[in-house]
Short mmCIF file of C-alpha atoms in Angstrom, two decimals:
data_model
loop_
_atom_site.label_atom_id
_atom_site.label_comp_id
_atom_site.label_asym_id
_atom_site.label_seq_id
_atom_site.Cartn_x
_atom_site.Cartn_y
_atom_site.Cartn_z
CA UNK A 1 159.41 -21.25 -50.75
CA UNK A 2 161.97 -23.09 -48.58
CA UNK A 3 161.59 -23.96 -45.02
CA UNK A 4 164.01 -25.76 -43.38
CA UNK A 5 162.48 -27.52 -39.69
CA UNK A 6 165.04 -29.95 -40.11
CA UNK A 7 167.53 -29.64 -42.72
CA UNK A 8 169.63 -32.34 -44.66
CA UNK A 9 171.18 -32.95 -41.56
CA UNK A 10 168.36 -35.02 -40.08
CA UNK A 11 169.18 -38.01 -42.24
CA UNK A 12 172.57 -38.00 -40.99
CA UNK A 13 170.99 -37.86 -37.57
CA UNK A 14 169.08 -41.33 -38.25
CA UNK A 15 171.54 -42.50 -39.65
CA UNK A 16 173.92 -41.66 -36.58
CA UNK A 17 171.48 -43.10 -34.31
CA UNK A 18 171.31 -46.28 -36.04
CA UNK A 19 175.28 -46.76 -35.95
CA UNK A 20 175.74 -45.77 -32.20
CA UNK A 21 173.28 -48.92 -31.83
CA UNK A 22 175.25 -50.79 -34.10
CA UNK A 23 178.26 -49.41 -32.07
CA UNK A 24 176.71 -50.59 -28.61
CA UNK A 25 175.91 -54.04 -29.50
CA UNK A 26 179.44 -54.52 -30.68
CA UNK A 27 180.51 -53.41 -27.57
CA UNK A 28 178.05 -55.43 -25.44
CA UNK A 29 179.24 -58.93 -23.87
CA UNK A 30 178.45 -61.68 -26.21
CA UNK A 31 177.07 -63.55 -22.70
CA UNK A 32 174.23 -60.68 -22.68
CA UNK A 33 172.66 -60.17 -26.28
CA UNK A 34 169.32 -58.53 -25.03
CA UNK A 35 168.39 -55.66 -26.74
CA UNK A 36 166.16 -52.42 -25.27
CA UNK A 37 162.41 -52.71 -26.77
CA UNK A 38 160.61 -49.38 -27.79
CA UNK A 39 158.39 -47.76 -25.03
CA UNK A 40 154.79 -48.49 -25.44
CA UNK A 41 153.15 -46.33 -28.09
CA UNK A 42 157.24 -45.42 -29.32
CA UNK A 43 156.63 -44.37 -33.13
CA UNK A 44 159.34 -46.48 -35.36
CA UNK A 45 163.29 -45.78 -34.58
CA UNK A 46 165.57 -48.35 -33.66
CA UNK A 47 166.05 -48.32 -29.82
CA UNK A 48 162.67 -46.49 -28.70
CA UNK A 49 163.92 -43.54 -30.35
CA UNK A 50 160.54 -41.45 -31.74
CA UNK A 51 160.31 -40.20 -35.30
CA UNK A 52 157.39 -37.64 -36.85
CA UNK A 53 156.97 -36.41 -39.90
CA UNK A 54 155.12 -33.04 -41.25
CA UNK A 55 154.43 -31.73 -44.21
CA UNK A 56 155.40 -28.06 -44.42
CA UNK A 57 153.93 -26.81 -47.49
CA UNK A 58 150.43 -28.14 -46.30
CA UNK A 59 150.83 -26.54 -42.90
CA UNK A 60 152.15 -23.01 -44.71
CA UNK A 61 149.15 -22.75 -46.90
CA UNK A 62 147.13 -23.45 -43.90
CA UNK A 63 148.84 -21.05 -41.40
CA UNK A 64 147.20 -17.75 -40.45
CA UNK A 65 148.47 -15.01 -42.93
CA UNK A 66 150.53 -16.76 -45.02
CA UNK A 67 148.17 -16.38 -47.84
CA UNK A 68 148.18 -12.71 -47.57
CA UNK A 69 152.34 -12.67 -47.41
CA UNK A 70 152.34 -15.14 -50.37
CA UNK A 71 150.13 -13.24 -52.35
CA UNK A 72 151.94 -9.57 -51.43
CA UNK A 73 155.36 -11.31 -52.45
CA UNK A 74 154.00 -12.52 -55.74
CA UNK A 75 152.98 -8.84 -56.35
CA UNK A 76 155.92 -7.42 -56.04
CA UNK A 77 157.67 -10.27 -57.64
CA UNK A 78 155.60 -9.88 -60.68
CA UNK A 79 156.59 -6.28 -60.34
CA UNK A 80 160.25 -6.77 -60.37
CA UNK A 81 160.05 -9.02 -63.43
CA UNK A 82 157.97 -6.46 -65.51
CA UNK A 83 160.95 -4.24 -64.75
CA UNK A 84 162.99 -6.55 -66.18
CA UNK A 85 161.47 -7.42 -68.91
CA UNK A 86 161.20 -3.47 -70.33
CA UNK A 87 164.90 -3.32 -70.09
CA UNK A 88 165.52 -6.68 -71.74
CA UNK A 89 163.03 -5.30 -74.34
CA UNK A 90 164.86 -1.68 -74.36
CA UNK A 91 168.79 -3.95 -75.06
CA UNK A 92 166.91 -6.40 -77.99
CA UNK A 93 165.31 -2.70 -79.67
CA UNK A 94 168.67 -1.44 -79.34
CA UNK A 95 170.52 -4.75 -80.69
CA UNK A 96 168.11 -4.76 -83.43
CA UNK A 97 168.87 -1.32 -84.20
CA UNK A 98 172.60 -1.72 -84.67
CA UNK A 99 172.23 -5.04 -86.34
CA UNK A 100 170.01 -2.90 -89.05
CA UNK A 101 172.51 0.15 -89.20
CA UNK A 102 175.82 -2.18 -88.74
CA UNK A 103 176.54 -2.24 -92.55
CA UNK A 104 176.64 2.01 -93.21
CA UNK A 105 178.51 2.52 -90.18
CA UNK A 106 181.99 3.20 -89.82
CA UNK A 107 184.44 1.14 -87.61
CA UNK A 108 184.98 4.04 -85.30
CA UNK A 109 180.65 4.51 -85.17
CA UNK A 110 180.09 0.69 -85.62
CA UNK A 111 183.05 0.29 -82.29
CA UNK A 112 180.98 2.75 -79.95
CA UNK A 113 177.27 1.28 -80.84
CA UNK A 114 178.64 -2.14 -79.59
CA UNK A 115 180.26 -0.36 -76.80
CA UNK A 116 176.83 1.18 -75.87
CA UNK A 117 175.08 -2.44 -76.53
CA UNK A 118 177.84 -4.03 -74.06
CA UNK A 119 176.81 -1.44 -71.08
CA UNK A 120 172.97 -1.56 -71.49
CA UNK A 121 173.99 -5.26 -71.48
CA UNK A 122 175.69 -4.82 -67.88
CA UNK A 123 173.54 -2.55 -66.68
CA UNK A 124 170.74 -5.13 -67.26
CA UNK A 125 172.09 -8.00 -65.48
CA UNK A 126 173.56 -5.68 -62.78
CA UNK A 127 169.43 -4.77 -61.70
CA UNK A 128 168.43 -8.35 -62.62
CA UNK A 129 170.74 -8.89 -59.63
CA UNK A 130 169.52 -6.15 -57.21
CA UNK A 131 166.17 -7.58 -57.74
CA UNK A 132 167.15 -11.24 -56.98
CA UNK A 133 168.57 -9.88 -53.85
CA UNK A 134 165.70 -7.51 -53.35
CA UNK A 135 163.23 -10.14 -53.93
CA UNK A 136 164.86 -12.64 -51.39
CA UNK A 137 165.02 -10.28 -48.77
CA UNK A 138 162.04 -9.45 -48.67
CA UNK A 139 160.51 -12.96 -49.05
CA UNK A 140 162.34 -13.52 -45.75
CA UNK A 141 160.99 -10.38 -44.25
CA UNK A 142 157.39 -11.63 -45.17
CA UNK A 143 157.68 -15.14 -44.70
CA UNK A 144 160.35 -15.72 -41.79
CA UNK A 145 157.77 -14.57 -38.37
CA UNK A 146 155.36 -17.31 -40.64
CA UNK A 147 157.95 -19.58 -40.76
CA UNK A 148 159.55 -18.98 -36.99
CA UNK A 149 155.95 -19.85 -35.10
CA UNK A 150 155.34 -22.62 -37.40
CA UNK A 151 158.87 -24.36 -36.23
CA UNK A 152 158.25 -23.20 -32.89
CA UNK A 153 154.93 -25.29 -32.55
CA UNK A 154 156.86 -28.30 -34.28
CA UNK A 155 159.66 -28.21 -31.69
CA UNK A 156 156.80 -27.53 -28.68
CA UNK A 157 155.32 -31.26 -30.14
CA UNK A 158 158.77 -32.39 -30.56
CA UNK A 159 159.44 -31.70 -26.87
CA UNK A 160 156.43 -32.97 -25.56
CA UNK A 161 155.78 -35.71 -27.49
CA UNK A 162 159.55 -36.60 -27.12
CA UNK A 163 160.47 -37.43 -30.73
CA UNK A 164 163.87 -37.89 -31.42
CA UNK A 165 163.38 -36.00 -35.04
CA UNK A 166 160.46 -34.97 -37.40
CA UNK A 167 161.07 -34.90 -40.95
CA UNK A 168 159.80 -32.51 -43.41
CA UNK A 169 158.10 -34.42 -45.77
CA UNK A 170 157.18 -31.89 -48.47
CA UNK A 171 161.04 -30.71 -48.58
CA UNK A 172 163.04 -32.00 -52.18
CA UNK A 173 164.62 -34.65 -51.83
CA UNK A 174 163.86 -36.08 -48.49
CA UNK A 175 163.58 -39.66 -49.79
CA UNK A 176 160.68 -40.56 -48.02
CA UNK A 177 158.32 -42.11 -50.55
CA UNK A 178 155.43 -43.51 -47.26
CA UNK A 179 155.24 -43.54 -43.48
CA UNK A 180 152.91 -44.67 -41.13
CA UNK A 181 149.92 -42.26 -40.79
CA UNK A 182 149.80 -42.46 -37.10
CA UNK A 183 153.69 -41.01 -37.12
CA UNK A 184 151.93 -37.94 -39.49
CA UNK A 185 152.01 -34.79 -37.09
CA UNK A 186 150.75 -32.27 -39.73
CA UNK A 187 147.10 -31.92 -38.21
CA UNK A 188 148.21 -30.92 -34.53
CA UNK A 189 150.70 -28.55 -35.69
CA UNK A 190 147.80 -27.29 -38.05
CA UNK A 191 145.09 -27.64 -34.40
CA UNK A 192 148.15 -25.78 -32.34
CA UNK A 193 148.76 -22.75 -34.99
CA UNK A 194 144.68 -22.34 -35.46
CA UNK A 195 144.14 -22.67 -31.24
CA UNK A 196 147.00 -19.55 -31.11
CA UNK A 197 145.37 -17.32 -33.94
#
């Protein structure tokens, strides 16, 4: 299940914030090299700027009902793929069945078998569509409000604590292999969502 606090984007915004430094001190006199120091108790950045990390899934499993909207969307998941599974069963009976009576058929019989084949064949991936769609929406009508408070106590730390960004260290691909523990936010997002049950 996706959640995005910070997207791709936030990479780009270090990155950004690490050329607009490199940017200044190009612009700077050469007569006056001093550069800003970090704020006592600033967490890593270049510049004093403050950078937090989570780690979504953790939090998720952790927040107040997600369990119970996980475990109702893998119901009905499982239930859309049994109903796929009887048709895809119903189209390889059918296949099977022409494939067996192919040879005493005539071309005209033979023509509107595979015809018959080729629209249980359409009709098949058309619902293995509506149930993709079905199935996404209503993973974000279970899991979005979960999802909204959770990013709402990250940004109310984010504010507060006033970190430039917080990464999402359980997302693919985020390329952050270690951090600092102390720049770890996961437990008081965790403390915030159990002290608002």
């Amino acid at each position: 299940m996706k959640l995005a606090v910070l997207g791709t984007w936030a990479l780009a915004a270090v990155l950004a914030v690490g050329h607009a430094d490199a940017a200044a001190a190009q612009q700077r006199p050469a007569a006056k090299p001093a550069q800003p120091k970090p704020a006592a108790g600033d967490a890593g950045g270049a510049a004093g700027t403050k950078i937090g990390f989570v780690n979504i899934q953790a939090i998720l499993k952790q927040t107040p009902g997600y369990a119970k909207a996980e475990s109702t969307f893998a119901k009905e998941l499982d239930g859309y793929r049994t109903e796929v599974q009887k048709l895809q069963a119903t189209l390889d009976s059918a296949a099977q069945d022409f494939e067996a009576q192919s040879a005493v058929l005539n071309p005209s019989q033979r023509a509107s078998k595979r015809k018959d084949l080729e629209a249980q064949q359409e009709k098949l991936q058309q619902r293995t569509q509506e149930l993709q769609q079905k199935a996404a929406s209503r993973e974000r009508e279970l899991l979005d409000p979960i999802q909204a408070r959770v990013n709402s106590v990250i940004e109310g730390i984010r504010a507060a604590g006033n970190y430039a960004i917080i990464f999402d260290v359980s997302a693919p691909g985020n390329g952050i292999v270690t951090g600092d523990k102390s720049l770890d936010l996961t437990q008081r997002v965790l403390d915030q969502l159990q002290a608002s049950k």
